Short mmCIF file of N, CA and C in Angstrom, two decimals:
data_model
loop_
_atom_site.label_atom_id
_atom_site.label_comp_id
_atom_site.label_asym_id
_atom_site.label_seq_id
_atom_site.Cartn_x
_atom_site.Cartn_y
_atom_site.Cartn_z
N UNK A 264 301.06 136.10 66.19
CA UNK A 264 299.71 135.91 66.65
C UNK A 264 299.17 135.52 67.99
N UNK A 265 298.39 136.17 68.72
CA UNK A 265 297.91 135.98 69.63
C UNK A 265 296.16 135.44 69.77
N UNK A 266 296.57 134.11 70.23
CA UNK A 266 294.60 133.74 70.27
C UNK A 266 294.37 134.22 71.50
N UNK A 267 293.16 133.99 71.37
CA UNK A 267 291.77 134.02 73.02
C UNK A 267 291.98 135.72 73.41
N UNK A 268 292.12 135.91 74.67
CA UNK A 268 292.01 137.28 75.82
C UNK A 268 293.60 137.88 75.57
N UNK A 269 293.98 139.22 75.06
CA UNK A 269 294.55 139.96 75.30
C UNK A 269 295.18 139.68 77.27
N UNK A 270 296.29 139.86 77.74
CA UNK A 270 296.78 139.99 79.21
C UNK A 270 296.79 141.88 79.65
N UNK A 271 295.78 141.36 80.49
CA UNK A 271 295.54 143.47 81.10
C UNK A 271 296.47 143.56 82.82
N UNK A 272 296.48 144.34 82.19
CA UNK A 272 298.13 144.49 83.35
C UNK A 272 297.18 145.02 84.72
N UNK A 273 298.21 144.13 85.77
CA UNK A 273 297.15 144.27 87.12
C UNK A 273 296.99 145.25 87.69
N UNK A 274 295.34 145.65 88.78
CA UNK A 274 295.53 146.74 89.06
C UNK A 274 296.22 146.58 90.04
N UNK A 275 295.50 147.61 91.53
CA UNK A 275 296.24 147.69 92.53
C UNK A 275 295.19 146.71 92.90
N UNK A 276 293.87 146.63 93.24
CA UNK A 276 293.05 146.26 94.03
C UNK A 276 293.06 144.07 93.57
N UNK A 277 293.51 144.17 92.48
CA UNK A 277 294.09 142.48 92.35
C UNK A 277 295.82 142.40 93.12
N UNK A 278 296.17 143.21 93.86
CA UNK A 278 297.63 143.09 94.65
C UNK A 278 297.26 142.76 95.98
N UNK A 279 295.91 143.58 95.96
CA UNK A 279 295.45 143.79 97.50
C UNK A 279 294.21 142.09 98.32
N UNK A 280 293.99 141.75 96.96
CA UNK A 280 293.04 140.15 96.80
C UNK A 280 294.17 139.29 96.77
N UNK A 281 295.58 139.33 95.75
CA UNK A 281 296.50 138.33 96.43
C UNK A 281 297.01 138.26 97.92
N UNK A 282 296.91 139.19 97.98
CA UNK A 282 297.69 139.76 100.05
C UNK A 282 296.08 139.13 100.54
N UNK A 283 295.37 139.12 100.16
CA UNK A 283 294.16 138.82 101.03
C UNK A 283 294.12 137.05 100.99
N UNK A 284 294.05 136.51 99.93
CA UNK A 284 294.37 134.96 99.85
C UNK A 284 295.42 134.47 100.61
N UNK A 285 296.18 135.77 100.62
CA UNK A 285 297.72 134.14 101.37
C UNK A 285 297.58 135.04 102.80
N UNK A 286 296.52 135.99 103.23
CA UNK A 286 296.49 135.89 104.29
C UNK A 286 295.15 134.76 105.02
N UNK A 287 294.42 134.17 104.03
CA UNK A 287 293.27 133.04 104.43
C UNK A 287 294.34 131.95 104.63
N UNK A 288 295.33 131.82 103.59
CA UNK A 288 295.78 130.02 103.30
C UNK A 288 296.97 130.84 104.76
N UNK A 289 297.11 131.07 105.84
CA UNK A 289 297.96 131.68 106.53
C UNK A 289 297.19 130.57 107.49
N UNK A 290 295.28 131.59 107.24
CA UNK A 290 294.93 130.54 108.60
C UNK A 290 294.22 129.48 108.65
N UNK A 291 294.41 129.31 107.53
CA UNK A 291 294.22 127.78 106.94
C UNK A 291 295.29 126.50 107.58
N UNK A 292 296.38 126.98 108.14
CA UNK A 292 297.60 126.66 108.17
C UNK A 292 296.88 126.84 109.80
N UNK A 293 296.94 127.68 110.38
CA UNK A 293 297.07 127.41 111.61
C UNK A 293 295.82 126.32 112.69
N UNK A 294 294.64 126.81 111.36
CA UNK A 294 293.09 125.80 112.18
C UNK A 294 294.16 124.45 111.84
N UNK A 295 294.76 124.13 110.71
CA UNK A 295 295.16 122.53 109.88
C UNK A 295 296.06 122.79 111.24
N UNK A 296 297.23 123.32 111.79
CA UNK A 296 298.56 122.93 112.36
C UNK A 296 297.73 122.76 114.37
N UNK A 297 297.14 123.22 114.40
CA UNK A 297 296.56 123.58 115.87
C UNK A 297 295.75 122.35 115.56
N UNK A 298 294.85 121.80 115.12
CA UNK A 298 293.54 120.74 115.57
C UNK A 298 295.03 119.41 114.87
N UNK A 299 295.57 120.00 113.63
CA UNK A 299 296.74 118.93 113.57
C UNK A 299 297.07 118.36 115.33
N UNK A 300 297.86 119.02 116.05
CA UNK A 300 298.92 119.48 117.06
C UNK A 300 298.07 118.52 118.00
N UNK A 301 296.30 118.96 118.12
CA UNK A 301 295.81 118.24 118.89
C UNK A 301 295.80 117.01 119.15
N UNK A 302 294.87 116.04 117.58
CA UNK A 302 295.06 114.85 117.10
C UNK A 302 296.43 113.87 117.40
N UNK A 303 297.14 114.63 117.12
CA UNK A 303 299.14 113.88 117.55
C UNK A 303 299.10 113.63 119.10
N UNK A 304 299.08 114.11 119.89
CA UNK A 304 299.96 114.72 121.18
C UNK A 304 298.05 113.55 121.50
N UNK A 305 297.19 113.79 121.17
CA UNK A 305 296.25 112.52 121.68
C UNK A 305 296.19 110.14 121.54
N UNK A 306 297.11 110.99 119.62
CA UNK A 306 296.69 109.52 119.88
C UNK A 306 298.37 109.06 119.86
N UNK A 307 299.37 109.80 120.09
CA UNK A 307 300.70 109.16 120.99
C UNK A 307 300.48 109.15 122.52
N UNK A 308 299.43 109.87 123.02
CA UNK A 308 299.30 109.49 124.39
C UNK A 308 300.27 109.98 124.98
N UNK A 309 300.10 111.55 124.77
CA UNK A 309 301.05 112.25 125.73
C UNK A 309 300.89 112.72 126.88
N UNK A 310 302.05 113.06 127.87
CA UNK A 310 301.16 113.51 129.03
C UNK A 310 300.36 115.51 129.09
N UNK A 311 300.42 115.94 127.84
CA UNK A 311 300.48 117.11 128.06
C UNK A 311 299.84 117.32 126.39
N UNK A 312 298.39 117.78 126.38
CA UNK A 312 298.05 118.15 125.76
C UNK A 312 297.51 119.76 125.75
N UNK A 313 297.45 120.67 124.32
CA UNK A 313 297.39 121.68 124.32
C UNK A 313 296.07 121.60 123.20
N UNK A 314 295.40 122.43 123.77
CA UNK A 314 294.03 122.70 122.60
C UNK A 314 293.82 124.13 122.76
N UNK A 315 293.94 124.75 121.47
CA UNK A 315 293.58 126.60 121.17
C UNK A 315 292.09 126.62 120.48
N UNK A 316 291.83 127.96 121.03
CA UNK A 316 290.67 128.06 120.19
C UNK A 316 291.09 128.33 119.07
N UNK A 317 292.14 129.06 118.48
CA UNK A 317 292.28 129.47 117.33
C UNK A 317 291.77 129.26 116.04
N UNK A 318 291.45 127.56 116.29
CA UNK A 318 291.94 126.22 115.03
C UNK A 318 289.80 127.19 114.62
N UNK A 319 289.00 126.74 115.08
CA UNK A 319 287.90 126.96 114.64
C UNK A 319 287.53 127.92 114.07
N UNK A 320 288.60 128.78 115.20
CA UNK A 320 288.10 130.69 114.36
C UNK A 320 288.10 130.78 112.90
N UNK A 321 290.14 130.66 112.56
CA UNK A 321 290.67 130.47 111.72
C UNK A 321 289.54 130.34 110.48
N UNK A 322 289.36 128.92 109.88
CA UNK A 322 288.42 128.74 109.20
C UNK A 322 287.56 128.87 108.46
N UNK A 323 286.49 129.73 109.41
CA UNK A 323 285.50 131.15 108.50
C UNK A 323 285.94 132.11 108.56
N UNK A 324 287.13 132.71 109.16
CA UNK A 324 287.87 134.04 109.33
C UNK A 324 288.83 134.05 107.57
N UNK A 325 289.65 132.85 107.45
CA UNK A 325 289.50 132.14 105.94
C UNK A 325 289.01 132.47 104.59
N UNK A 326 287.41 131.69 104.77
CA UNK A 326 286.45 131.82 104.28
C UNK A 326 285.87 133.35 103.40
N UNK A 327 285.97 134.31 104.62
CA UNK A 327 285.08 135.21 104.74
C UNK A 327 286.61 136.49 103.48
N UNK A 328 288.20 136.07 104.22
CA UNK A 328 288.86 136.63 103.52
C UNK A 328 288.86 136.04 101.86
N UNK A 329 288.78 135.27 101.74
CA UNK A 329 288.92 134.78 100.41
C UNK A 329 287.43 135.39 99.92
N UNK A 330 286.12 135.62 99.94
CA UNK A 330 284.95 136.04 99.87
C UNK A 330 286.17 137.95 99.69
N UNK A 331 286.05 138.33 100.36
CA UNK A 331 287.07 139.87 100.34
C UNK A 331 287.06 139.93 98.55
N UNK A 332 289.21 138.32 98.61
CA UNK A 332 289.29 138.56 97.81
C UNK A 332 289.16 137.75 96.19
N UNK A 333 287.52 137.52 96.33
CA UNK A 333 287.53 137.21 95.62
C UNK A 333 286.77 138.99 93.89
N UNK A 334 286.61 139.05 95.62
CA UNK A 334 285.57 140.30 95.18
C UNK A 334 286.85 141.00 94.43
N UNK A 335 287.41 141.29 94.56
CA UNK A 335 288.57 142.20 94.34
C UNK A 335 289.60 141.80 93.16
N UNK A 336 289.38 139.93 92.95
CA UNK A 336 290.41 139.95 91.95
C UNK A 336 289.45 139.99 90.71
N UNK A 337 288.09 139.54 90.88
CA UNK A 337 287.48 138.64 89.67
C UNK A 337 287.80 140.18 88.39
N UNK A 338 287.28 140.00 87.36
CA UNK A 338 287.88 141.37 86.63
C UNK A 338 286.25 141.41 85.94
N UNK A 339 285.61 140.98 85.83
CA UNK A 339 283.88 141.66 85.87
C UNK A 339 283.60 141.12 86.46
N UNK A 340 283.19 142.96 87.72
CA UNK A 340 282.15 141.94 88.80
C UNK A 340 280.37 142.45 88.93
N UNK A 341 279.64 142.07 89.04
CA UNK A 341 277.95 142.78 88.90
C UNK A 341 278.18 143.14 90.36
N UNK A 342 276.87 144.06 90.45
CA UNK A 342 276.28 144.13 91.94
C UNK A 342 275.66 142.95 92.53
N UNK A 343 275.36 142.12 91.93
CA UNK A 343 274.90 140.93 92.52
C UNK A 343 275.72 140.27 93.12
N UNK A 344 276.35 139.60 92.06
CA UNK A 344 277.74 138.58 92.68
C UNK A 344 278.61 139.33 93.75
N UNK A 345 278.65 140.74 93.50
CA UNK A 345 279.31 141.29 94.82
C UNK A 345 278.28 141.71 95.97
N UNK A 346 277.39 141.42 95.74
CA UNK A 346 276.69 141.54 97.35
C UNK A 346 276.85 140.05 98.49
N UNK A 347 276.77 139.00 96.74
CA UNK A 347 276.60 137.66 97.32
C UNK A 347 277.74 137.35 98.30
N UNK A 348 278.73 137.84 97.75
CA UNK A 348 280.46 137.77 98.03
C UNK A 348 280.36 138.43 99.36
N UNK A 349 280.01 139.54 99.46
CA UNK A 349 279.95 140.04 100.36
C UNK A 349 278.76 139.92 101.93
N UNK A 350 277.60 139.12 101.74
CA UNK A 350 276.93 138.28 102.66
C UNK A 350 277.97 137.21 102.91
N UNK A 351 278.81 136.27 102.02
CA UNK A 351 279.05 134.78 102.60
C UNK A 351 280.11 135.55 103.37
N UNK A 352 280.92 136.77 103.24
CA UNK A 352 281.52 137.25 103.68
C UNK A 352 281.43 137.53 105.57
N UNK A 353 280.51 137.87 105.63
CA UNK A 353 279.47 138.58 106.86
C UNK A 353 279.22 137.30 107.19
N UNK A 354 278.51 137.01 106.82
CA UNK A 354 278.15 136.09 107.64
C UNK A 354 278.87 134.91 108.03
N UNK A 355 280.19 134.81 108.36
CA UNK A 355 281.23 134.10 109.07
C UNK A 355 281.89 135.15 110.13
N UNK A 356 281.53 136.04 110.65
CA UNK A 356 281.57 136.85 111.34
C UNK A 356 280.91 136.23 112.71
N UNK A 357 279.48 135.89 112.24
CA UNK A 357 278.84 135.09 113.80
C UNK A 357 280.10 134.10 113.62
N UNK A 358 279.65 133.13 112.75
CA UNK A 358 280.43 131.46 112.61
C UNK A 358 282.09 131.49 113.30
N UNK A 359 283.07 132.63 113.35
CA UNK A 359 284.05 132.26 114.00
C UNK A 359 284.36 133.13 115.48
N UNK A 360 282.50 133.78 115.56
CA UNK A 360 282.52 133.79 117.06
C UNK A 360 282.47 132.79 117.73
N UNK A 361 281.69 132.46 117.37
CA UNK A 361 280.43 130.47 117.69
C UNK A 361 281.40 129.41 117.85
N UNK A 362 281.63 129.05 117.46
CA UNK A 362 282.25 128.27 116.79
C UNK A 362 283.75 127.19 117.89
N UNK A 363 284.08 128.51 118.51
CA UNK A 363 285.17 127.92 119.81
C UNK A 363 284.35 127.35 120.14
N UNK A 364 283.00 127.47 120.64
CA UNK A 364 282.34 126.48 122.35
C UNK A 364 282.16 125.28 121.99
N UNK A 365 281.19 124.73 120.46
CA UNK A 365 281.38 123.91 120.87
C UNK A 365 282.89 122.84 119.91
N UNK A 366 283.86 123.48 120.17
CA UNK A 366 285.00 122.41 119.20
C UNK A 366 285.71 122.46 121.03
N UNK A 367 285.67 123.47 121.57
CA UNK A 367 286.22 123.10 123.40
C UNK A 367 285.03 122.55 123.77
N UNK A 368 284.18 122.50 124.10
CA UNK A 368 283.23 121.55 125.17
C UNK A 368 283.64 119.98 123.88
N UNK A 369 283.59 119.42 123.00
CA UNK A 369 283.87 118.03 121.48
C UNK A 369 285.39 118.35 122.78
N UNK A 370 286.60 119.07 122.77
CA UNK A 370 287.62 118.75 123.49
C UNK A 370 287.74 118.08 124.58
N UNK A 371 287.04 119.02 125.78
CA UNK A 371 286.85 118.26 126.96
C UNK A 371 285.89 116.82 126.55
N UNK A 372 285.11 116.71 126.18
CA UNK A 372 284.33 115.53 126.16
C UNK A 372 285.23 114.37 126.13
N UNK A 373 286.63 113.90 124.53
CA UNK A 373 286.72 114.05 124.14
C UNK A 373 288.71 113.09 125.36
N UNK A 374 288.97 113.97 125.79
CA UNK A 374 289.97 114.44 126.44
C UNK A 374 289.49 113.49 127.98
N UNK A 375 288.77 113.99 128.66
CA UNK A 375 288.13 113.43 130.25
C UNK A 375 287.83 112.00 129.92
N UNK A 376 287.03 111.91 128.75
CA UNK A 376 286.84 110.34 128.31
C UNK A 376 288.31 109.31 127.95
N UNK A 377 289.26 110.11 127.77
CA UNK A 377 290.58 109.46 127.73
C UNK A 377 291.54 109.77 128.68
N UNK A 378 291.54 110.20 129.71
CA UNK A 378 291.42 110.31 131.57
C UNK A 378 292.51 111.78 131.68
N UNK A 379 292.58 112.76 130.90
CA UNK A 379 293.15 113.75 131.08
C UNK A 379 292.64 114.44 131.93
N UNK A 380 292.81 115.50 132.46
CA UNK A 380 291.98 116.43 133.55
C UNK A 380 292.27 117.85 133.22
N UNK A 381 291.96 119.56 133.19
CA UNK A 381 292.28 120.36 132.99
C UNK A 381 293.59 120.57 133.78
N UNK A 382 294.05 121.18 133.42
CA UNK A 382 295.48 121.73 133.95
C UNK A 382 295.73 123.37 133.79
N UNK A 383 295.88 123.97 133.18
CA UNK A 383 294.84 125.48 132.86
C UNK A 383 295.87 125.34 131.43
N UNK A 384 294.90 127.28 131.51
CA UNK A 384 294.11 127.83 130.94
C UNK A 384 294.85 129.03 130.60
N UNK A 385 296.12 129.28 129.66
CA UNK A 385 297.43 130.40 129.64
C UNK A 385 297.04 131.25 128.47
N UNK A 386 296.86 133.17 127.88
CA UNK A 386 297.58 133.32 126.76
C UNK A 386 299.50 132.78 126.75
N UNK A 387 299.87 132.85 124.93
CA UNK A 387 301.10 132.70 124.87
C UNK A 387 300.23 134.20 123.63
N UNK A 388 300.83 135.02 123.75
CA UNK A 388 300.73 136.25 122.68
C UNK A 388 298.94 136.22 122.59
N UNK A 389 298.54 136.31 121.63
CA UNK A 389 296.91 136.67 121.35
C UNK A 389 295.99 135.29 121.19
N UNK A 390 297.49 134.19 121.85
CA UNK A 390 296.26 132.41 121.47
C UNK A 390 295.95 131.98 122.97
N UNK A 391 294.44 131.50 122.61
CA UNK A 391 294.36 131.54 124.03
C UNK A 391 294.87 129.57 124.73
N UNK A 392 296.10 129.03 125.00
CA UNK A 392 296.21 127.99 125.16
C UNK A 392 295.08 127.02 126.60
N UNK A 393 294.56 126.01 125.75
CA UNK A 393 294.21 125.26 126.77
C UNK A 393 294.64 123.92 127.01
N UNK A 394 294.82 124.00 128.59
CA UNK A 394 296.12 122.90 128.51
C UNK A 394 295.41 121.13 129.57
N UNK A 395 296.01 120.90 129.13
CA UNK A 395 295.15 119.11 129.66
C UNK A 395 296.35 118.24 130.07
N UNK A 396 296.15 118.11 131.06
CA UNK A 396 297.26 116.26 131.34
C UNK A 396 296.55 115.49 132.07
N UNK A 397 297.47 114.24 131.61
CA UNK A 397 297.07 113.00 132.49
C UNK A 397 296.09 112.48 133.62
N UNK A 398 295.95 112.66 134.25
CA UNK A 398 295.01 112.50 135.83
C UNK A 398 296.19 111.44 137.51
N UNK A 399 297.38 110.54 136.16
CA UNK A 399 297.78 109.77 136.77
C UNK A 399 298.88 110.50 137.03
N UNK A 400 299.64 111.15 136.64
CA UNK A 400 300.92 111.80 136.80
C UNK A 400 300.40 113.56 137.60
N UNK A 401 299.20 113.70 137.70
CA UNK A 401 299.48 115.04 138.13
C UNK A 401 300.29 115.88 138.17
N UNK A 402 301.09 115.85 137.10
CA UNK A 402 301.40 117.29 136.86
C UNK A 402 300.96 117.98 135.09
N UNK A 403 300.83 119.24 135.57
CA UNK A 403 300.50 119.56 134.28
C UNK A 403 302.05 120.64 133.56
N UNK A 404 303.10 120.23 133.83
CA UNK A 404 304.79 120.95 133.27
C UNK A 404 305.09 120.18 132.72
#
């Protein structure tokens, strides 16, 4: 005899929702690793520091994907709840576009205060990397 609710078989939307949650987890990992690498390099006094603009954009993207996933995975959705989740997901789009601007300006202020100068801006795959080097060494490589 089983107590509680019966276990339902997963629908195709459940698998899509779980895939979106996995993608959101990957985006959080990107944000944390990019930010962590820059902070670790700065605290260690590295000669070359790479700052990526993907870190602040990845967090709202993860929130948006999670909102879509919640809408797909939940058992009984209501039109009002679906509208709220869609609004949360769509509100993340401007954040993905605008958050890199203050993020990069903040890093510029922090790194120039610590004696770094901008070396180069490169594109590694789809990521834009901003490289900063120490003023004393003069080398960016």
